[in-house]
Amino acid sequence: MFGKRLLPLAIATAVGIGLTLALVFFYAPNDADQGFVQKIFYVHVPMAIVALFGFMAAGIMAVKHLRTGDQRWDMRSYVAIHMSIILGVGVLVTGSIWARAAWGHWWVWDEPQLVSFLIVFLLYCVYYPLRFSIEDRERQARYSSVFAIVAGAFVPLNFIAVRLAETFTHPRVLGTTAGGMPGSMRFTFIVALISMTLLFITLMKLELTSKRASDQLKRLRRKLEAQAASA
Amino acid sequence: MIRSAGAILRKDLRLEVRTKESVPAMVLFVVVVYVLFHFGLDRDTLSGDLASGVLWVTLLLSAILGVNRLFAAEQLDGILLAPIDRTAVWLAKATALFIYLVAVQIVAIPAFALLLLGPGLDPGIVPILLLADIGLAATGALVAGLASETRARDLIVPLLLLPLLMPVLIAAARATTPLFDGPDGDLGRWLGLLGLYDLVFVLVSIAVFDYLLED
Amino acid sequence: MPEAPALELDGLERHYGDRPALSGVSLSLPAGQTLGVFGSNGAGKSTLLRVLATLLRPHGGTARVLGAELPKEAWKVRGRVGYLGHEPLLYPQLSAEENLAFHARLHGVAPARAKELIDQVGLALRANDPVRELSRGMIQRLSAARAVLHDPLLLLLDEPRAGLDPAAADLLDPLIGAASGRTRVVVSHDPATPCDLALGLRGGSQVSLGTPDPAKLRELYT
């Protein structure tokens, strides 16, 4: 059962988030240019990274589903996409707040990571209408997995395309290399990234456990009804 | 596989010639959208990145019509009963879509030059069109297969296709901008991106398309 | 050495979502014989046929068709079974001849065979008319020609006589009737349909199997 490992995982996540918050507010220095508002970076960027890896992990789970025919892999793929979409909303909202604070606009088009993320997010939103407009459960799982694989392959391709297109007019604090970051910032960022990963895994397991429980309940209820009908 | 794909393709082209369901509708759509842009932008002629954007957004939108019709007349069970590699279905549909797109563009590009384009038409656009069409056809046939069994096919196709084509739009629009008197760009980079996109989506489609057909 | 049975099913299952469409079907059919499948609407007859045609995957039990196990060896079965279902699987805008030529190409059969079959089902005069202009009975005849185009060992027929007048039915007999010498699975609503083995289905489950007895089979429809 998933339930057993859930408690230690949840505790580790809570500790991680507590530690991250403490580090963000009391340890990490204020950014020289942007000041306090730059600290949203410790939420925004880990969230984006975890969501993107969540999307790509869903693609790998989908490959396993198609290879083995095991429906549990489809369920994992579905929950991974679901959680990444939820984080994705967070990414777009925090990105927007940050853009407003730093550049005075709620949305900036020359931030290639954010623009790529928006495209990826829009694509993955279609997962829901696709999945739920297929009635046969087996086919639903198969088609969803094909989507997850195609979209997973699209994520890196899209990043390359948008990166080539943008001209990098704005100076950006967060280069892709962590080299430009002072040590204390980098340490805080790594702790934040680990906590966000833990949070993602905990939420995924929680959702999977509850889905499994409700499935079991449905099955038991049907059995009872069948017994009542035959009695 | 090539032989069975050829049989399906010939059948599809014959049906298209007879029913005229896809290509004429796509051409008409493209021309109407050009007129829309003329009034929407209130310009008689376009050039540079604006011309490029209008051209490519219109072509992408017209592809939706073709993708929507791709499996509409298909009697899939009849094909699935035959002892053929199922990837042949994707290959046939992608090739059919590619041919439709080229046919549409043979009319649509001169029409664009005539109606909206300020500078003259540069034949340098041909390789860009062909590379973009390969990507459009590969992705379009895959999306058509994905949407074919859903209740709301007409809705799913554009929602799925347009984000997936974003890299094609970026590369193709940037590549054509200099041809329409825009600032010079790095043509090799954009052709390279189109080629990479084509390669990825052809390979991904070949890898996953069978799974859409088994039941 | 005794010939392997053409059809060997053991506990065959198929469901749509949570609803079982077929369960616990077990039988063995020797080559050359005819299996009649009987049952009211929704009993699972067509589902069984589609599973045997490899159009649907079995979800449980085992199924061996012409010695090949489904769904693993489905590719061995395709091309050796002929399927005549409710849908004619023809393109309305193409002519009779173009339709058969298309299927001939898919199956790797000579185009001459398509012409020959069109004559055999009595459509020689209408060979170049689009299928949408043919009558229902003609379409059924053409569809039967499509099903036997590649000379299949096993025929899967879903009410093959639907929409046919007696003369047309006689025309098809050498192709898809018992006289064709092929192993056949025939789905029928008529308890008097001749067969060697009769399978009775109710609600997706096997309720009877044995020598055909029209009086008993009639009970399936009540």
XYZ file of C-alpha atoms in Angstrom, chain B:
215
model
C 4.639 -1.002 -45.304
C 5.354 1.422 -48.157
C 3.137 -0.635 -50.473
C 0.130 -0.713 -48.138
C 0.621 2.968 -47.275
C 0.642 3.628 -51.017
C -2.666 1.792 -51.424
C -4.308 3.812 -48.643
C -2.858 7.055 -49.990
C -4.109 6.408 -53.528
C -7.535 5.630 -52.145
C -7.540 8.846 -50.069
C -6.425 11.007 -52.999
C -9.058 9.441 -55.241
C -11.716 10.176 -52.603
C -10.472 13.765 -52.287
C -10.563 14.294 -56.053
C -14.098 12.905 -56.124
C -15.611 14.575 -53.053
C -13.435 17.738 -52.940
C -13.933 17.963 -49.208
C -10.561 19.193 -47.936
C -8.429 21.185 -50.372
C -11.052 23.564 -51.825
C -12.380 24.306 -48.341
C -8.865 25.027 -47.090
C -8.110 27.361 -50.021
C -11.354 29.233 -49.516
C -10.657 29.543 -45.804
C -7.181 30.949 -46.397
C -8.429 33.603 -48.820
C -11.250 34.630 -46.480
C -8.779 35.015 -43.615
C -6.531 37.216 -45.792
C -9.490 39.484 -46.415
C -10.245 39.451 -42.690
C -6.694 40.572 -41.979
C -6.955 43.324 -44.566
C -9.911 44.812 -42.730
C -8.807 43.801 -39.244
C -5.423 45.507 -39.624
C -6.735 48.180 -41.992
C -3.734 47.775 -44.271
C -3.542 47.317 -48.015
C -0.076 45.819 -47.996
C 2.057 44.097 -45.402
C 5.765 43.520 -45.164
C 8.392 42.144 -42.817
C 7.404 40.288 -39.662
C 3.776 41.362 -39.878
C 3.416 39.804 -43.347
C 5.213 36.704 -42.203
C 3.017 36.323 -39.126
C -0.223 36.811 -41.048
C 0.849 34.266 -43.667
C 1.852 31.556 -41.214
C -0.963 31.935 -38.717
C -3.399 31.656 -41.628
C -1.699 28.546 -43.019
C -1.643 26.900 -39.589
C -5.323 27.602 -39.028
C -6.208 26.202 -42.453
C -4.340 22.998 -41.587
C -6.903 22.398 -38.818
C -9.593 21.926 -41.477
C -7.553 19.274 -43.252
C -6.688 17.480 -40.016
C -10.334 17.403 -38.963
C -11.332 15.645 -42.186
C -8.420 13.215 -42.288
C -10.162 10.255 -40.662
C -13.747 11.376 -41.277
C -14.429 9.157 -44.308
C -12.166 6.312 -43.239
C -13.483 2.759 -42.880
C -10.767 1.884 -40.408
C -11.916 -1.661 -39.545
C -11.510 -2.694 -43.159
C -7.865 -1.601 -43.104
C -7.193 -3.106 -39.676
C -8.389 -6.515 -40.870
C -5.616 -6.629 -43.446
C -2.218 -8.089 -42.574
C -0.358 -4.781 -42.780
C 1.894 -2.765 -40.488
C -0.370 -0.258 -38.756
C 2.139 2.539 -39.011
C 1.235 2.460 -42.724
C -2.032 4.197 -41.766
C -0.113 7.101 -40.219
C 2.290 7.253 -43.156
C -0.585 7.359 -45.664
C -2.516 10.013 -43.727
C 0.560 12.192 -43.167
C 1.474 11.981 -46.860
C -2.088 12.807 -47.889
C -2.077 15.840 -45.587
C 1.306 16.920 -46.954
C -0.061 16.788 -50.505
C -3.179 18.754 -49.479
C -1.017 21.421 -47.824
C 1.217 21.793 -50.878
C -1.853 21.983 -53.125
C -3.397 24.664 -50.897
C -0.180 26.674 -50.827
C 0.219 26.610 -54.601
C -2.898 28.781 -54.654
C -2.635 30.462 -51.271
C 0.886 31.880 -51.540
C 0.325 33.697 -54.868
C -3.035 34.854 -53.504
C -1.256 36.259 -50.455
C 1.270 38.049 -52.666
C -1.531 39.444 -54.776
C -3.815 40.593 -51.984
C -1.577 41.633 -49.123
C 2.126 41.423 -49.804
C 3.918 44.704 -50.474
C 7.286 43.343 -51.651
C 7.339 40.753 -54.426
C 7.333 37.037 -53.786
C 10.768 35.492 -53.247
C 11.180 31.861 -54.393
C 13.354 31.345 -51.322
C 10.118 30.641 -49.493
C 9.769 27.201 -51.119
C 12.203 25.221 -48.919
C 10.751 26.865 -45.803
C 7.240 25.867 -46.881
C 8.250 22.280 -47.626
C 10.077 21.786 -44.324
C 7.191 23.299 -42.381
C 4.679 21.151 -44.284
C 6.492 17.955 -43.294
C 6.177 18.887 -39.616
C 2.568 19.986 -40.057
C 1.700 16.725 -41.826
C 3.424 14.476 -39.272
C 1.888 16.219 -36.278
C -1.466 16.660 -38.016
C -1.852 12.954 -38.794
C -0.900 12.070 -35.222
C -3.380 14.551 -33.747
C -6.098 13.350 -36.127
C -5.541 9.818 -34.832
C -5.575 10.968 -31.205
C -8.793 12.916 -31.625
C -10.576 10.396 -33.843
C -12.088 8.403 -30.976
C -13.057 11.325 -28.766
C -16.568 12.667 -28.480
C -15.571 16.254 -29.296
C -13.183 15.741 -32.196
C -13.699 19.185 -33.743
C -12.799 20.756 -30.415
C -9.823 18.590 -29.520
C -8.046 18.942 -32.881
C -7.340 22.707 -32.759
C -6.671 22.714 -29.014
C -4.087 19.980 -29.426
C -2.647 20.955 -32.793
C -1.992 24.666 -32.297
C 0.251 24.475 -29.205
C 2.112 21.546 -30.763
C 2.768 23.649 -33.878
C 4.161 26.612 -31.950
C 7.812 25.720 -32.778
C 6.867 25.440 -36.474
C 5.269 28.872 -36.342
C 8.278 30.395 -34.597
C 10.801 28.934 -37.031
C 8.799 29.415 -40.236
C 7.687 32.959 -39.459
C 11.209 34.037 -38.494
C 12.640 32.388 -41.582
C 10.290 34.161 -44.003
C 10.528 37.633 -42.425
C 13.719 38.625 -44.347
C 12.097 37.494 -47.614
C 9.347 40.072 -47.097
C 11.825 42.976 -46.730
C 12.208 42.396 -42.995
C 15.526 42.617 -41.163
C 18.011 39.910 -42.074
C 17.961 36.846 -39.902
C 19.794 33.607 -39.473
C 18.049 31.412 -42.055
C 20.146 28.322 -41.288
C 19.098 28.362 -37.640
C 15.386 28.375 -38.490
C 15.663 25.720 -41.194
C 17.608 23.643 -38.691
C 14.872 24.044 -36.108
C 12.213 23.033 -38.655
C 14.273 19.978 -39.591
C 14.686 19.017 -35.926
C 10.950 19.400 -35.358
C 10.164 17.233 -38.406
C 12.564 14.546 -37.230
C 11.216 14.451 -33.653
C 7.576 14.288 -34.673
C 8.098 11.711 -37.414
C 9.934 9.451 -34.959
C 7.459 9.984 -32.118
C 4.517 9.288 -34.449
C 6.057 6.074 -35.727
C 6.702 4.993 -32.141
C 3.211 5.620 -30.754
C 0.701 5.503 -33.609
C 0.026 1.727 -33.406
C -1.306 2.200 -29.887
C -4.109 4.394 -31.208
C -5.352 1.628 -33.480
C -5.405 -1.486 -31.322
C -8.486 -2.193 -29.249
